[in-house]
Every structure is written in C-alpha cells, then in structure tokens.
Amino acid sequence: MHFFRLKPCLLDYPMEFLHPCNWCHNLQESLLSSASGYSNYRGILNWCVVMLVLSNARLFLENIIKYGILVDPIQVVSLFLKDPYSWPAACLIIGLILHLFNLTSLLIFPSASVLTVTSITPVGGVLSLGTYTVLFLKLYSYMDSNKWCREIRQAKAKRMTRSYSSVNTNVSYPGNLTHRDMYYFIFAPTLCYQLNFPRSPRIRKRFLIRRLFEMLFLMQLLVGLIQQWMVPSVQNSMKPFQEMDFSRMVERLLKLAVPNHLIWLIFFYWFFHSSLNFVAELLQFGDREFYRDWWNSETVTYFWANWNIPVHKWCLRHFYKPMLRKGVNKFLAQTAVFLASAFFHEYLVSVPLKMFRLWAFMGMMAQVPLALFVSRFLNGNYGNAAVWISLIIGQPIAVLMYVHDYYVIHYGSTT
C-alpha cells in the first residue's frame, strides 16, 4: 500500500493502529508558541532582510526622482583643493615625523623629564584630529608599557620579550627601544603597545587584494550615499527646526535615521574589517580581533566593550584597571571611562566645526543611565532591541543638533 511505503516505521505498531484515521493528530504545540521549542526562524530573518532592502530601495528611488543624481566625486576632491590648509596629508606626515623625533629624543635621553613640544600648524577636519588623537593614545601606551618594563627591570623581575618577525627572535627591554620597534607600533592597527606582538607567518596576497577592493568600493559608496541621501535630508530638516514644528521634526528625524544608520554600518565594515585587516596583513600583525559580536548586545555596556576593540583595550589597560588598582569602585571607573570617551567625541566634532555645543558629550554621558536602565529592566531580545534603537535614533539626533547650530551660526543672519 502507498501508506505503508511512506510510513515503514508503522509496521512496528499493532494492526488496529495502522488505519489512516488513527494517524491524523498528535499532541504538539504551535511552532510560534514558546513551549514548542522551535528556533529556526531563518526564513523570517531573510524576509526581514528582503523587506528592508525593498524599503530602502523605495526611499532611494524616491530621493533620486525628487533631487536627481547628486553624486559628484569631483566635489569631494575640490573641498581639499580650494584651500591648501584643508589638505591634511602633508601636515599630518610632518607632524607625525616631528612627534616621533620627540619620542626618540626622550628614549635616547631617558633622564629628561620634559618632552619638547614642536609647534605645528593646526589642520582642520576630523581626519587630522582623529589622526593626532590616535597618535596620542599610541604614544601614551608606548610610554606606559616601557615604564612598566623599566620598573620590572629595576626590580630584577621577569623580563618581557618581543618577537620582531615570524621567527622567534626575542629581545628584552631596553633592546626594544629602537626606531624599527617604534615605527612598527605607530603603523600597527592597535593602540596598546607590548613587547611581543603576535605575527602572521606570511602575507596573503588574495586576502590583501580583497580588502583593498572593499576599501575602494565602500569608500565610493559612502561618499555617494552621503551626497545623494544624507545631505538633502539634513537640508530639508532645517525649516522644521527653525519653526519648532515638533511633528515634522520627528518625521525628519525618522527619515534621516535610515540613511544615517546604513552609512554607519558601511563605515564600520570599511574601517574595522577592510581597512584594519588590510594594514594588519601588510604588517603581518597577528591579532585581528578588531571587533566582536556587538550586534548581539543585550546591554549597552556590552556594545561599547565589543564594537571597537582597539579603543576598549586601551581604556581597559591604561585607564580602567589603573583606577581599580587605586581603590576606585567599578561604577565610578566605568563612569570615568565614559566621561573620557565623551570628551574625545566632543573634541572630534566641536573643533572642526569651530563651535562648542556639547551634544556629543551629552550623548555619550547619556549612555550611563541608559546602560543602568537596560541592564536592570530589559533582558534578552528586549535589551538587544533597546541597543539597536539607541544606535538608530541617537546618532541622527546628534547630527541634526550640530547641523542646526552650525546653520544658525554661519547662515542664520542671511535668512
């Protein structure tokens, strides 16, 4: 019988139970019930991705129909060519070399207690300030780590070693105080210095080419999305802010949230995966943990500890743990870390814009009560949803605040 061919296992049952009428129902829960234990929602996840792509495609087509094609790579280049002081490359290289020379002088003459500071022409822009901030963090870690080594050496404790290549050739402090060591750390994709960096055995050319292609493609994509999608949305948001039309302000905020978040995600992949892996592969830097699974964050503190591993390691090693060793409790130490992070966020925004508004500072400090609220009242998927909402909505609020204030300061008198 056809029934027996489909159900050969039924031969183990008595004949009175083999009739089809007796095999129609079983004791079971619906799949969407929590008691069913069902967890394979891959199809629903794919549906969400498809709906998200279609929704963004509709918004993007609507943008093109309304504004036309606004992407202009020449405009980006002209921003640097109009004013020679807006082109940071030469000044940054000169500043980097001068800072390295100062550091070298300190290492050659360790008895010197004051580091000579060379006056360098200030260069506007986030790129310049970001580079100098990274350089400052690196130099601080270099100084702190060598200080620990010097203390260990003076105490005749265990000596630390460092491998310069894939061959296990070790050196001891102060043998690591060389130009080669210093330059390698300056260009390595890490903020924390140590005497023994893990090294990869070889440079993978295919991996390098893929990362380079991603860097070039995603950079063009970021510039295009900002010109085509972000700029018109921000410009159209000025009038509701001037008129204090709350409903339209919320509408513009939600409309800006989609492209802003998409650009942030692309930037994350471009910088933390493509760019840092490209540099690490060139230098055979073995530690490639530049991020962890922050997208699964169920608390705000987990997100901040896992989305930017180089900065997190620096804060943990040179700021958080030293405070704990001095007797500061964990909450105050965490608050101090957020305070320092808030300062640098505000510094990287206010100085290029030449205005002091504290929006970035307050946004970062607001993470402290938000972290307490989420960790105490929201768990699991609810906490993860709260983290995503804070990312999607929080950033556009800060963007609109700065753009509005910048517009009022520079163009308010002409309108």
Short mmCIF file of C-alpha atoms in Angstrom, two decimals:
data_model
loop_
_atom_site.label_atom_id
_atom_site.label_comp_id
_atom_site.label_asym_id
_atom_site.label_seq_id
_atom_site.Cartn_x
_atom_site.Cartn_y
_atom_site.Cartn_z
CA MET A 1 0.00 0.00 0.00
CA HIS A 2 1.02 3.59 -0.61
CA PHE A 3 0.52 4.35 3.06
CA PHE A 4 2.97 1.65 4.14
CA ARG A 5 5.61 2.83 1.66
CA LEU A 6 5.52 6.35 3.17
CA LYS A 7 5.48 5.12 6.77
CA PRO A 8 7.62 1.99 7.01
CA CYS A 9 8.13 2.60 10.73
CA LEU A 10 4.42 1.99 11.31
CA LEU A 11 4.99 -1.74 10.86
CA ASP A 12 6.16 -1.75 14.48
CA TYR A 13 2.64 -0.86 15.67
CA PRO A 14 -0.37 -3.20 16.09
CA MET A 15 -2.61 -3.56 13.06
CA GLU A 16 -5.55 -1.71 14.69
CA PHE A 17 -3.44 1.44 14.86
CA LEU A 18 -2.31 1.33 11.23
CA HIS A 19 -5.53 2.70 9.77
CA PRO A 20 -5.00 6.28 8.39
CA CYS A 21 -7.81 7.65 10.53
CA ASN A 22 -5.78 6.91 13.65
CA TRP A 23 -2.70 8.93 12.49
CA CYS A 24 -4.11 12.42 11.85
CA HIS A 25 -3.31 14.24 15.12
CA ASN A 26 -0.53 14.27 17.71
CA LEU A 27 0.00 16.08 20.99
CA GLN A 28 2.07 19.14 19.94
CA GLU A 29 2.32 22.93 20.27
CA SER A 30 2.12 25.50 17.50
CA LEU A 31 5.52 26.45 16.12
CA LEU A 32 5.23 30.10 17.15
CA SER A 33 4.46 29.15 20.76
CA SER A 34 7.36 29.38 23.18
CA ALA A 35 6.51 25.91 24.51
CA SER A 36 7.16 24.31 21.12
CA GLY A 37 10.91 24.77 21.40
CA TYR A 38 11.09 25.79 17.74
CA SER A 39 14.00 28.15 16.96
CA ASN A 40 14.69 28.01 13.21
CA TYR A 41 13.49 31.42 12.05
CA ARG A 42 15.98 31.78 9.20
CA GLY A 43 13.18 32.27 6.66
CA ILE A 44 11.65 35.10 8.71
CA LEU A 45 15.11 36.70 9.01
CA ASN A 46 15.51 36.51 5.23
CA TRP A 47 12.06 38.06 4.85
CA CYS A 48 13.08 40.94 7.11
CA VAL A 49 16.22 41.49 5.03
CA VAL A 50 14.21 41.47 1.79
CA MET A 51 11.65 43.91 3.22
CA LEU A 52 14.45 46.15 4.45
CA VAL A 53 16.14 46.15 1.05
CA LEU A 54 12.87 46.89 -0.74
CA SER A 55 12.01 49.68 1.71
CA ASN A 56 15.42 51.29 1.32
CA ALA A 57 15.25 50.89 -2.45
CA ARG A 58 11.90 52.70 -2.49
CA LEU A 59 13.31 55.53 -0.38
CA PHE A 60 16.41 55.75 -2.56
CA LEU A 61 14.38 55.85 -5.79
CA GLU A 62 12.13 58.49 -4.26
CA ASN A 63 15.23 60.50 -3.42
CA ILE A 64 16.57 60.25 -6.99
CA ILE A 65 13.22 61.20 -8.51
CA LYS A 66 12.94 64.22 -6.22
CA TYR A 67 16.52 65.53 -6.30
CA GLY A 68 18.12 63.89 -9.31
CA ILE A 69 21.66 62.49 -9.29
CA LEU A 70 23.67 64.41 -6.69
CA VAL A 71 26.74 62.16 -6.54
CA ASP A 72 29.80 64.19 -7.57
CA PRO A 73 33.27 62.79 -6.72
CA ILE A 74 34.89 65.96 -8.06
CA GLN A 75 33.14 67.95 -5.35
CA VAL A 76 34.85 65.91 -2.64
CA VAL A 77 38.27 66.47 -4.19
CA SER A 78 37.60 70.19 -4.61
CA LEU A 79 36.99 70.52 -0.88
CA PHE A 80 40.69 69.86 -0.32
CA LEU A 81 41.96 71.81 -3.32
CA LYS A 82 40.17 75.09 -2.61
CA ASP A 83 42.24 75.81 0.48
CA PRO A 84 45.74 74.30 0.87
CA TYR A 85 45.30 74.24 4.65
CA SER A 86 42.32 71.92 4.22
CA TRP A 87 44.56 69.25 2.71
CA PRO A 88 45.82 67.39 5.77
CA ALA A 89 48.18 64.83 4.25
CA ALA A 90 51.46 66.80 4.18
CA CYS A 91 50.87 68.45 7.54
CA LEU A 92 49.94 65.14 9.15
CA ILE A 93 53.06 63.44 7.85
CA ILE A 94 55.27 66.31 9.06
CA GLY A 95 53.53 66.31 12.43
CA LEU A 96 53.89 62.54 12.75
CA ILE A 97 57.62 62.69 11.99
CA LEU A 98 58.16 65.55 14.44
CA HIS A 99 56.30 63.72 17.20
CA LEU A 100 58.34 60.59 16.53
CA PHE A 101 61.56 62.60 16.71
CA ASN A 102 60.43 64.00 20.06
CA LEU A 103 59.69 60.50 21.29
CA THR A 104 63.06 59.26 20.04
CA SER A 105 64.79 62.06 21.93
CA LEU A 106 63.01 61.02 25.11
CA LEU A 107 64.05 57.41 24.63
CA ILE A 108 67.68 58.30 23.88
CA PHE A 109 67.82 60.61 26.90
CA PRO A 110 65.59 58.86 29.47
CA SER A 111 66.72 61.24 32.21
CA ALA A 112 64.89 64.12 30.51
CA SER A 113 61.71 64.87 32.43
CA VAL A 114 60.09 67.23 29.92
CA LEU A 115 59.19 66.32 26.35
CA THR A 116 59.81 69.19 23.95
CA VAL A 117 56.68 70.07 22.01
CA THR A 118 57.15 71.30 18.45
CA SER A 119 54.70 73.87 17.25
CA ILE A 120 52.81 72.59 14.24
CA THR A 121 50.31 74.49 12.12
CA PRO A 122 46.85 73.25 13.16
CA VAL A 123 44.94 71.41 10.46
CA GLY A 124 41.14 71.46 10.46
CA GLY A 125 38.97 68.45 10.00
CA VAL A 126 38.06 65.25 11.71
CA LEU A 127 40.75 63.33 9.79
CA SER A 128 43.52 65.48 11.22
CA LEU A 129 42.19 65.48 14.77
CA GLY A 130 41.43 61.77 14.61
CA THR A 131 44.99 61.00 13.47
CA TYR A 132 46.51 63.09 16.25
CA THR A 133 44.18 61.50 18.80
CA VAL A 134 45.23 58.02 17.70
CA LEU A 135 48.88 59.10 17.82
CA PHE A 136 48.40 60.45 21.34
CA LEU A 137 46.85 57.19 22.54
CA LYS A 138 49.64 55.17 20.94
CA LEU A 139 52.39 57.31 22.44
CA TYR A 140 50.77 57.12 25.86
CA SER A 141 50.60 53.33 25.64
CA TYR A 142 54.21 53.20 24.41
CA MET A 143 55.36 55.33 27.32
CA ASP A 144 53.29 53.45 29.91
CA SER A 145 54.37 49.99 28.71
CA ASN A 146 58.06 50.91 28.67
CA LYS A 147 57.65 52.44 32.11
CA TRP A 148 56.34 49.10 33.38
CA CYS A 149 59.26 47.33 31.72
CA ARG A 150 61.72 49.73 33.32
CA GLU A 151 60.17 49.16 36.74
CA ILE A 152 60.31 45.40 36.26
CA ARG A 153 63.93 45.61 35.13
CA GLN A 154 64.87 47.75 38.07
CA ALA A 155 63.14 45.33 40.42
CA LYS A 156 65.04 42.44 38.76
CA ALA A 157 61.76 40.71 37.94
CA LYS A 158 60.89 38.55 34.97
CA ARG A 159 61.96 40.19 31.71
CA MET A 160 59.43 40.69 28.90
CA THR A 161 60.26 39.77 25.31
CA ARG A 162 59.18 40.74 21.87
CA SER A 163 59.29 38.92 18.54
CA TYR A 164 60.12 41.10 15.54
CA SER A 165 59.15 38.56 12.91
CA SER A 166 57.63 35.17 12.44
CA VAL A 167 60.98 33.74 13.55
CA ASN A 168 61.10 33.55 17.35
CA THR A 169 63.85 36.16 17.82
CA ASN A 170 63.32 37.79 21.21
CA VAL A 171 64.67 41.00 22.66
CA SER A 172 64.46 42.41 26.16
CA TYR A 173 63.95 45.90 27.48
CA PRO A 174 65.65 48.26 26.73
CA GLY A 175 66.57 46.48 23.49
CA ASN A 176 63.10 47.21 22.13
CA LEU A 177 63.72 50.99 22.19
CA THR A 178 64.62 51.23 18.53
CA HIS A 179 63.32 53.13 15.52
CA ARG A 180 62.12 49.90 13.96
CA ASP A 181 60.12 48.96 17.05
CA MET A 182 58.63 52.42 17.37
CA TYR A 183 57.63 52.79 13.72
CA TYR A 184 56.10 49.32 13.63
CA PHE A 185 53.88 50.13 16.59
CA ILE A 186 52.92 53.54 15.18
CA PHE A 187 51.58 51.97 11.98
CA ALA A 188 50.25 48.75 13.53
CA PRO A 189 46.42 48.54 13.83
CA THR A 190 46.42 48.68 17.63
CA LEU A 191 46.55 51.30 20.36
CA CYS A 192 48.18 49.11 23.01
CA TYR A 193 51.91 48.54 22.93
CA GLN A 194 53.52 45.33 24.05
CA LEU A 195 56.95 43.80 23.64
CA ASN A 196 55.70 40.65 21.91
CA PHE A 197 53.16 41.23 19.15
CA PRO A 198 51.69 38.09 17.55
CA ARG A 199 52.84 37.86 13.94
CA SER A 200 51.28 36.05 10.99
CA PRO A 201 53.63 33.70 9.06
CA ARG A 202 53.17 35.35 5.64
CA ILE A 203 51.29 37.99 3.65
CA ARG A 204 48.25 36.54 1.88
CA LYS A 205 48.04 38.36 -1.45
CA ARG A 206 44.46 37.35 -2.28
CA PHE A 207 43.26 38.42 1.13
CA LEU A 208 45.09 41.72 0.70
CA ILE A 209 43.56 42.36 -2.73
CA ARG A 210 40.04 41.62 -1.45
CA ARG A 211 40.43 44.04 1.45
CA LEU A 212 41.84 46.71 -0.89
CA PHE A 213 38.91 46.29 -3.30
CA GLU A 214 36.47 46.57 -0.39
CA MET A 215 38.18 49.73 0.84
CA LEU A 216 37.99 51.44 -2.55
CA PHE A 217 34.45 50.34 -3.35
CA LEU A 218 32.96 51.08 0.06
CA MET A 219 34.63 54.50 0.21
CA GLN A 220 32.98 55.48 -3.07
CA LEU A 221 29.69 54.04 -1.82
CA LEU A 222 29.90 56.06 1.40
CA VAL A 223 30.62 59.30 -0.45
CA GLY A 224 27.75 58.64 -2.86
CA LEU A 225 25.23 57.84 -0.11
CA ILE A 226 26.20 60.94 1.86
CA GLN A 227 25.85 63.21 -1.16
CA GLN A 228 22.70 61.61 -2.53
CA TRP A 229 20.81 60.68 0.61
CA MET A 230 22.16 62.36 3.74
CA VAL A 231 22.76 65.92 2.56
CA PRO A 232 19.23 66.51 1.14
CA SER A 233 17.61 65.01 4.24
CA VAL A 234 19.66 67.24 6.54
CA GLN A 235 18.98 70.35 4.45
CA ASN A 236 15.24 69.70 4.48
CA SER A 237 15.33 69.33 8.26
CA MET A 238 16.39 72.92 8.93
CA LYS A 239 13.00 74.55 8.38
CA PRO A 240 11.08 72.34 10.88
CA PHE A 241 13.79 73.05 13.48
CA GLN A 242 13.57 76.79 12.89
CA GLU A 243 9.77 76.76 13.15
CA MET A 244 9.89 74.30 16.08
CA ASP A 245 7.34 72.09 14.33
CA PHE A 246 7.60 69.04 16.57
CA SER A 247 5.69 66.59 14.35
CA ARG A 248 7.77 67.46 11.29
CA MET A 249 10.95 67.35 13.37
CA VAL A 250 10.15 63.77 14.39
CA GLU A 251 9.31 62.90 10.78
CA ARG A 252 12.62 64.30 9.54
CA LEU A 253 14.47 62.55 12.32
CA LEU A 254 13.00 59.17 11.36
CA LYS A 255 13.65 59.87 7.69
CA LEU A 256 17.29 60.67 8.43
CA ALA A 257 17.71 57.63 10.69
CA VAL A 258 17.64 55.12 7.82
CA PRO A 259 20.47 56.53 5.64
CA ASN A 260 22.49 57.58 8.68
CA HIS A 261 22.39 54.10 10.17
CA LEU A 262 23.13 52.45 6.83
CA ILE A 263 26.16 54.72 6.34
CA TRP A 264 27.34 53.99 9.88
CA LEU A 265 27.15 50.22 9.27
CA ILE A 266 29.05 50.53 5.99
CA PHE A 267 31.67 52.70 7.69
CA PHE A 268 32.05 50.13 10.46
CA TYR A 269 32.74 47.38 7.93
CA TRP A 270 35.04 49.63 5.85
CA PHE A 271 37.16 50.71 8.80
CA PHE A 272 37.17 47.86 11.32
CA HIS A 273 37.16 44.98 8.87
CA SER A 274 38.51 46.06 5.50
CA SER A 275 40.98 48.82 6.42
CA LEU A 276 42.38 47.42 9.67
CA ASN A 277 42.73 43.94 8.18
CA PHE A 278 44.49 45.43 5.16
CA VAL A 279 47.04 47.20 7.37
CA ALA A 280 47.40 44.14 9.61
CA GLU A 281 48.07 41.90 6.62
CA LEU A 282 50.72 44.26 5.27
CA LEU A 283 52.49 44.37 8.63
CA GLN A 284 51.83 40.69 9.40
CA PHE A 285 50.10 41.77 12.60
CA GLY A 286 48.53 38.62 14.01
CA ASP A 287 45.83 39.91 16.38
CA ARG A 288 42.84 40.59 14.09
CA GLU A 289 40.21 40.95 16.81
CA PHE A 290 39.16 44.49 15.96
CA TYR A 291 35.52 43.87 16.92
CA ARG A 292 33.33 41.22 18.48
CA ASP A 293 29.65 40.35 18.10
CA TRP A 294 28.33 43.75 19.18
CA TRP A 295 25.19 43.20 17.06
CA ASN A 296 24.08 40.62 19.65
CA SER A 297 24.48 43.11 22.52
CA GLU A 298 21.80 42.73 25.16
CA THR A 299 23.24 45.56 27.27
CA VAL A 300 24.70 48.95 26.43
CA THR A 301 27.96 48.17 28.22
CA TYR A 302 28.43 45.01 26.14
CA PHE A 303 28.05 47.06 22.95
CA TRP A 304 30.65 49.66 23.97
CA ALA A 305 33.04 46.92 25.07
CA ASN A 306 32.83 44.97 21.81
CA TRP A 307 32.24 47.23 18.82
CA ASN A 308 35.66 48.98 18.98
CA ILE A 309 38.16 46.54 20.47
CA PRO A 310 41.35 48.66 20.00
CA VAL A 311 39.90 51.58 21.96
CA HIS A 312 38.30 49.25 24.51
CA LYS A 313 41.61 47.51 25.19
CA TRP A 314 43.37 50.86 25.60
CA CYS A 315 40.74 52.15 28.05
CA LEU A 316 40.80 48.87 29.96
CA ARG A 317 44.58 48.69 30.17
CA HIS A 318 45.60 52.31 30.71
CA PHE A 319 42.53 53.86 32.33
CA TYR A 320 40.01 51.46 33.88
CA LYS A 321 42.30 48.90 35.58
CA PRO A 322 44.71 51.53 36.98
CA MET A 323 41.71 53.20 38.64
CA LEU A 324 40.60 49.89 40.13
CA ARG A 325 44.11 49.29 41.49
CA LYS A 326 43.91 52.67 43.20
CA GLY A 327 40.74 51.64 45.03
CA VAL A 328 38.08 53.26 42.81
CA ASN A 329 34.88 51.21 42.63
CA LYS A 330 33.76 49.73 39.32
CA PHE A 331 30.83 52.08 38.73
CA LEU A 332 32.90 55.23 39.18
CA ALA A 333 35.65 53.75 36.99
CA GLN A 334 33.14 52.95 34.22
CA THR A 335 31.64 56.42 34.51
CA ALA A 336 35.13 57.93 34.23
CA VAL A 337 35.75 55.91 31.05
CA PHE A 338 32.50 57.22 29.54
CA LEU A 339 33.48 60.72 30.62
CA ALA A 340 36.83 60.47 28.81
CA SER A 341 35.13 59.00 25.76
CA ALA A 342 32.56 61.80 25.80
CA PHE A 343 35.37 64.37 25.90
CA PHE A 344 37.09 62.88 22.84
CA HIS A 345 33.79 62.59 20.94
CA GLU A 346 33.05 66.26 21.58
CA TYR A 347 36.64 67.24 20.77
CA LEU A 348 36.49 65.48 17.38
CA VAL A 349 33.27 67.28 16.45
CA SER A 350 33.45 70.73 18.04
CA VAL A 351 36.95 71.66 16.91
CA PRO A 352 36.41 71.03 13.16
CA LEU A 353 33.05 72.82 13.28
CA LYS A 354 34.58 75.63 15.40
CA MET A 355 31.68 75.65 17.83
CA PHE A 356 31.14 74.30 21.33
CA ARG A 357 27.71 72.71 21.87
CA LEU A 358 28.25 69.53 23.99
CA TRP A 359 25.74 67.46 22.03
CA ALA A 360 28.22 64.60 21.51
CA PHE A 361 29.37 64.89 25.12
CA MET A 362 25.83 64.68 26.47
CA GLY A 363 25.00 61.83 24.09
CA MET A 364 27.90 59.78 25.43
CA MET A 365 27.15 60.57 29.06
CA ALA A 366 23.52 59.61 28.49
CA GLN A 367 24.81 56.08 27.87
CA VAL A 368 25.47 55.69 31.62
CA PRO A 369 21.82 55.93 32.80
CA LEU A 370 20.71 54.10 29.64
CA ALA A 371 23.08 51.24 30.47
CA LEU A 372 21.69 51.05 34.02
CA PHE A 373 18.10 51.05 32.77
CA VAL A 374 18.65 48.39 30.10
CA SER A 375 20.65 46.08 32.37
CA ARG A 376 18.05 46.31 35.15
CA PHE A 377 14.70 46.27 33.33
CA LEU A 378 15.35 44.77 29.88
CA ASN A 379 16.75 41.31 29.21
CA GLY A 380 17.46 39.17 26.17
CA ASN A 381 15.86 40.32 22.96
CA TYR A 382 14.34 43.37 24.63
CA GLY A 383 17.77 44.58 25.67
CA ASN A 384 19.13 43.94 22.18
CA ALA A 385 16.23 45.91 20.68
CA ALA A 386 16.95 48.80 23.07
CA VAL A 387 20.60 48.88 21.97
CA TRP A 388 19.60 48.95 18.29
CA ILE A 389 17.04 51.71 18.88
CA SER A 390 19.64 53.84 20.69
CA LEU A 391 22.00 53.42 17.74
CA ILE A 392 19.41 54.10 15.05
CA ILE A 393 17.76 57.12 16.73
CA GLY A 394 20.56 58.58 18.87
CA GLN A 395 23.02 59.36 16.09
CA PRO A 396 20.57 61.29 13.85
CA ILE A 397 19.57 63.43 16.83
CA ALA A 398 23.19 64.48 17.37
CA VAL A 399 23.67 65.08 13.63
CA LEU A 400 20.62 67.33 13.40
CA MET A 401 21.60 69.25 16.52
CA TYR A 402 25.07 70.06 15.22
CA VAL A 403 23.89 70.87 11.71
CA HIS A 404 21.14 73.13 13.04
CA ASP A 405 23.53 75.05 15.32
CA TYR A 406 26.15 75.30 12.58
CA TYR A 407 23.50 76.63 10.19
CA VAL A 408 22.27 79.20 12.71
CA ILE A 409 25.80 80.43 13.49
CA HIS A 410 27.01 80.75 9.90
CA TYR A 411 23.87 81.38 7.85
CA GLY A 412 21.20 82.46 10.32
CA SER A 413 21.76 86.19 9.77
CA THR A 414 21.33 85.89 5.99
CA THR A 415 17.92 84.23 6.10
#
